[in-house]
mmCIF file of C-alpha atoms in Angstrom:
data_model
loop_
_atom_site.group_PDB
_atom_site.id
_atom_site.type_symbol
_atom_site.label_atom_id
_atom_site.label_comp_id
_atom_site.label_asym_id
_atom_site.label_seq_id
_atom_site.Cartn_x
_atom_site.Cartn_y
_atom_site.Cartn_z
ATOM 1 C CA UNK A 1 11.259 29.143 -93.180
ATOM 2 C CA UNK A 2 12.985 32.288 -94.413
ATOM 3 C CA UNK A 3 16.716 32.882 -94.227
ATOM 4 C CA UNK A 4 18.544 36.143 -94.788
ATOM 5 C CA UNK A 5 19.801 34.717 -98.067
ATOM 6 C CA UNK A 6 16.467 33.373 -99.323
ATOM 7 C CA UNK A 7 14.625 30.220 -98.267
ATOM 8 C CA UNK A 8 15.503 27.119 -96.287
ATOM 9 C CA UNK A 9 13.347 24.169 -97.249
ATOM 10 C CA UNK A 10 13.216 20.461 -96.622
ATOM 11 C CA UNK A 11 13.598 18.397 -99.769
ATOM 12 C CA UNK A 12 14.644 15.061 -101.193
ATOM 13 C CA UNK A 13 17.872 14.488 -103.083
ATOM 14 C CA UNK A 14 17.827 11.597 -105.547
ATOM 15 C CA UNK A 15 20.891 9.863 -106.892
ATOM 16 C CA UNK A 16 21.895 6.403 -108.063
ATOM 17 C CA UNK A 17 21.900 5.058 -104.487
ATOM 18 C CA UNK A 18 18.380 6.249 -103.671
ATOM 19 C CA UNK A 19 16.723 9.177 -101.954
ATOM 20 C CA UNK A 20 17.793 11.139 -98.894
ATOM 21 C CA UNK A 21 16.021 13.910 -96.993
ATOM 22 C CA UNK A 22 17.957 17.177 -97.151
ATOM 23 C CA UNK A 23 17.812 20.785 -96.096
ATOM 24 C CA UNK A 24 17.781 22.949 -99.218
ATOM 25 C CA UNK A 25 19.184 26.426 -98.773
ATOM 26 C CA UNK A 26 17.998 28.569 -101.685
ATOM 27 C CA UNK A 27 19.710 31.882 -102.292
ATOM 28 C CA UNK A 28 18.061 34.809 -104.017
ATOM 29 C CA UNK A 29 19.706 36.211 -107.131
ATOM 30 C CA UNK A 30 20.756 39.523 -105.594
ATOM 31 C CA UNK A 31 24.459 40.363 -105.775
ATOM 32 C CA UNK A 32 24.825 40.146 -101.979
ATOM 33 C CA UNK A 33 23.095 36.754 -101.799
ATOM 34 C CA UNK A 34 25.249 35.431 -104.659
ATOM 35 C CA UNK A 35 28.397 36.513 -102.801
ATOM 36 C CA UNK A 36 27.150 34.711 -99.686
ATOM 37 C CA UNK A 37 26.390 31.584 -101.731
ATOM 38 C CA UNK A 38 29.903 31.586 -103.156
ATOM 39 C CA UNK A 39 31.440 32.210 -99.732
ATOM 40 C CA UNK A 40 29.525 29.294 -98.234
ATOM 41 C CA UNK A 41 30.360 26.969 -101.144
ATOM 42 C CA UNK A 42 34.062 27.829 -100.828
ATOM 43 C CA UNK A 43 33.972 27.276 -97.051
ATOM 44 C CA UNK A 44 32.431 23.816 -97.518
ATOM 45 C CA UNK A 45 35.088 22.989 -100.107
ATOM 46 C CA UNK A 46 37.977 24.131 -97.918
ATOM 47 C CA UNK A 47 36.572 22.303 -94.899
ATOM 48 C CA UNK A 48 35.654 19.056 -96.665
ATOM 49 C CA UNK A 49 37.498 16.945 -94.078
ATOM 50 C CA UNK A 50 35.281 18.350 -91.291
ATOM 51 C CA UNK A 51 31.984 17.518 -92.990
ATOM 52 C CA UNK A 52 29.956 15.166 -90.826
ATOM 53 C CA UNK A 53 32.187 15.519 -87.773
ATOM 54 C CA UNK A 54 32.221 19.281 -87.127
ATOM 55 C CA UNK A 55 30.142 20.821 -89.916
ATOM 56 C CA UNK A 56 26.961 19.598 -91.542
ATOM 57 C CA UNK A 57 27.722 17.681 -94.756
ATOM 58 C CA UNK A 58 27.187 19.420 -98.087
ATOM 59 C CA UNK A 59 25.575 16.880 -100.410
ATOM 60 C CA UNK A 60 25.111 18.966 -103.556
ATOM 61 C CA UNK A 61 25.208 22.510 -104.874
ATOM 62 C CA UNK A 62 24.074 24.183 -108.033
ATOM 63 C CA UNK A 63 21.106 26.028 -109.463
ATOM 64 C CA UNK A 64 17.469 25.045 -109.151
ATOM 65 C CA UNK A 65 16.135 23.832 -112.502
ATOM 66 C CA UNK A 66 12.846 25.740 -112.373
ATOM 67 C CA UNK A 67 14.182 29.143 -111.251
ATOM 68 C CA UNK A 68 17.942 29.129 -111.776
ATOM 69 C CA UNK A 69 18.480 30.272 -108.199
ATOM 70 C CA UNK A 70 21.647 28.997 -106.514
ATOM 71 C CA UNK A 71 21.099 26.381 -103.817
ATOM 72 C CA UNK A 72 22.913 24.090 -101.407
ATOM 73 C CA UNK A 73 21.600 20.648 -100.406
ATOM 74 C CA UNK A 74 22.764 19.837 -96.897
ATOM 75 C CA UNK A 75 22.355 16.793 -94.688
ATOM 76 C CA UNK A 76 19.283 17.217 -92.545
ATOM 77 C CA UNK A 77 20.026 17.864 -88.884
ATOM 78 C CA UNK A 78 17.855 18.616 -85.883
ATOM 79 C CA UNK A 79 17.705 21.868 -83.892
ATOM 80 C CA UNK A 80 19.788 22.037 -80.743
ATOM 81 C CA UNK A 81 17.571 20.714 -77.927
ATOM 82 C CA UNK A 82 16.922 22.563 -74.680
ATOM 83 C CA UNK A 83 18.311 21.991 -72.192
ATOM 84 C CA UNK A 84 21.596 21.012 -73.839
ATOM 85 C CA UNK A 85 23.064 17.831 -72.389
ATOM 86 C CA UNK A 86 26.677 17.815 -71.287
ATOM 87 C CA UNK A 87 27.450 15.251 -73.991
ATOM 88 C CA UNK A 88 26.045 17.512 -76.743
ATOM 89 C CA UNK A 89 27.766 20.552 -75.225
ATOM 90 C CA UNK A 90 31.088 18.717 -75.427
ATOM 91 C CA UNK A 91 30.537 17.878 -79.111
ATOM 92 C CA UNK A 92 29.585 21.516 -79.818
ATOM 93 C CA UNK A 93 32.813 22.720 -78.204
ATOM 94 C CA UNK A 94 34.716 20.111 -80.207
ATOM 95 C CA UNK A 95 33.118 21.279 -83.467
ATOM 96 C CA UNK A 96 34.123 24.904 -82.879
ATOM 97 C CA UNK A 97 37.621 23.839 -81.767
ATOM 98 C CA UNK A 98 38.040 21.709 -84.920
ATOM 99 C CA UNK A 99 37.078 24.657 -87.099
ATOM 100 C CA UNK A 100 39.610 26.837 -85.270
ATOM 101 C CA UNK A 101 42.285 24.142 -85.493
ATOM 102 C CA UNK A 102 41.742 24.120 -89.274
ATOM 103 C CA UNK A 103 42.518 27.865 -89.238
ATOM 104 C CA UNK A 104 38.947 29.126 -89.701
ATOM 105 C CA UNK A 105 36.475 31.094 -87.664
ATOM 106 C CA UNK A 106 32.731 30.632 -88.030
ATOM 107 C CA UNK A 107 31.767 34.278 -87.633
ATOM 108 C CA UNK A 108 28.194 33.660 -86.436
ATOM 109 C CA UNK A 109 28.076 31.225 -83.511
ATOM 110 C CA UNK A 110 24.463 31.074 -82.348
ATOM 111 C CA UNK A 111 21.835 28.476 -81.576
ATOM 112 C CA UNK A 112 20.323 28.415 -85.069
ATOM 113 C CA UNK A 113 23.755 27.627 -86.549
ATOM 114 C CA UNK A 114 24.192 24.507 -84.412
ATOM 115 C CA UNK A 115 22.493 21.268 -85.449
ATOM 116 C CA UNK A 116 22.427 17.768 -84.038
ATOM 117 C CA UNK A 117 23.576 15.393 -86.760
ATOM 118 C CA UNK A 118 24.174 11.698 -86.109
ATOM 119 C CA UNK A 119 24.185 12.265 -82.345
ATOM 120 C CA UNK A 120 26.639 15.150 -82.249
ATOM 121 C CA UNK A 121 26.518 18.921 -82.673
ATOM 122 C CA UNK A 122 27.770 20.297 -85.986
ATOM 123 C CA UNK A 123 28.015 23.834 -87.317
ATOM 124 C CA UNK A 124 26.016 25.101 -90.281
ATOM 125 C CA UNK A 125 25.533 28.391 -92.154
ATOM 126 C CA UNK A 126 29.132 28.874 -93.216
ATOM 127 C CA UNK A 127 28.669 31.996 -95.354
ATOM 128 C CA UNK A 128 30.482 34.056 -92.676
ATOM 129 C CA UNK A 129 33.198 31.428 -92.135
ATOM 130 C CA UNK A 130 36.603 32.808 -93.079
ATOM 131 C CA UNK A 131 40.210 31.716 -92.989
ATOM 132 C CA UNK A 132 42.141 33.348 -90.199
ATOM 133 C CA UNK A 133 41.862 33.030 -86.487
ATOM 134 C CA UNK A 134 43.685 34.294 -83.430
ATOM 135 C CA UNK A 135 43.573 33.518 -79.741
ATOM 136 C CA UNK A 136 41.197 36.461 -79.232
ATOM 137 C CA UNK A 137 38.829 35.227 -81.952
ATOM 138 C CA UNK A 138 38.931 31.694 -80.551
ATOM 139 C CA UNK A 139 38.074 32.985 -77.090
ATOM 140 C CA UNK A 140 35.295 35.197 -78.460
ATOM 141 C CA UNK A 141 33.660 32.365 -80.405
ATOM 142 C CA UNK A 142 33.992 29.951 -77.492
ATOM 143 C CA UNK A 143 32.388 32.575 -75.212
ATOM 144 C CA UNK A 144 29.541 32.976 -77.740
ATOM 145 C CA UNK A 145 29.135 29.200 -77.783
ATOM 146 C CA UNK A 146 29.119 29.056 -73.982
ATOM 147 C CA UNK A 147 26.349 31.662 -73.957
ATOM 148 C CA UNK A 148 24.321 29.575 -76.438
ATOM 149 C CA UNK A 149 24.845 26.372 -74.471
ATOM 150 C CA UNK A 150 23.952 27.915 -71.106
ATOM 151 C CA UNK A 151 25.862 28.753 -67.975
ATOM 152 C CA UNK A 152 25.880 25.189 -66.627
ATOM 153 C CA UNK A 153 27.855 23.792 -69.587
#
């Protein structure tokens, strides 16, 4: 599948404890894509305490050995199901609220940036995530989330 930044692939990450399926987000080497890669890597670093509970865990980052392109290896989640259950809707709202409580805004709340991971909804695609939020931004992102989840949530 193609992403704005390059490719999103499914892969396997090997380490001393074994193998794990991952989503590999490969960035192209254009200046804009490199800036987005750095922005996303910084966001994951700053939000390390939210990984697994509100944002998808970052498992590794670096450059691909065969091409040198920058890449992120992320825990593999599932697309948001339709219709969204009330339980999943509550975890989605909690994920966005946790991000806001940490002082960040996501910047791109939409269905494709919400994944089900270990039974709860987490946010992904953090390249537009920035420090700084206000009540207006919180309300805007929660309204965007409500639109994604559906009127009955």
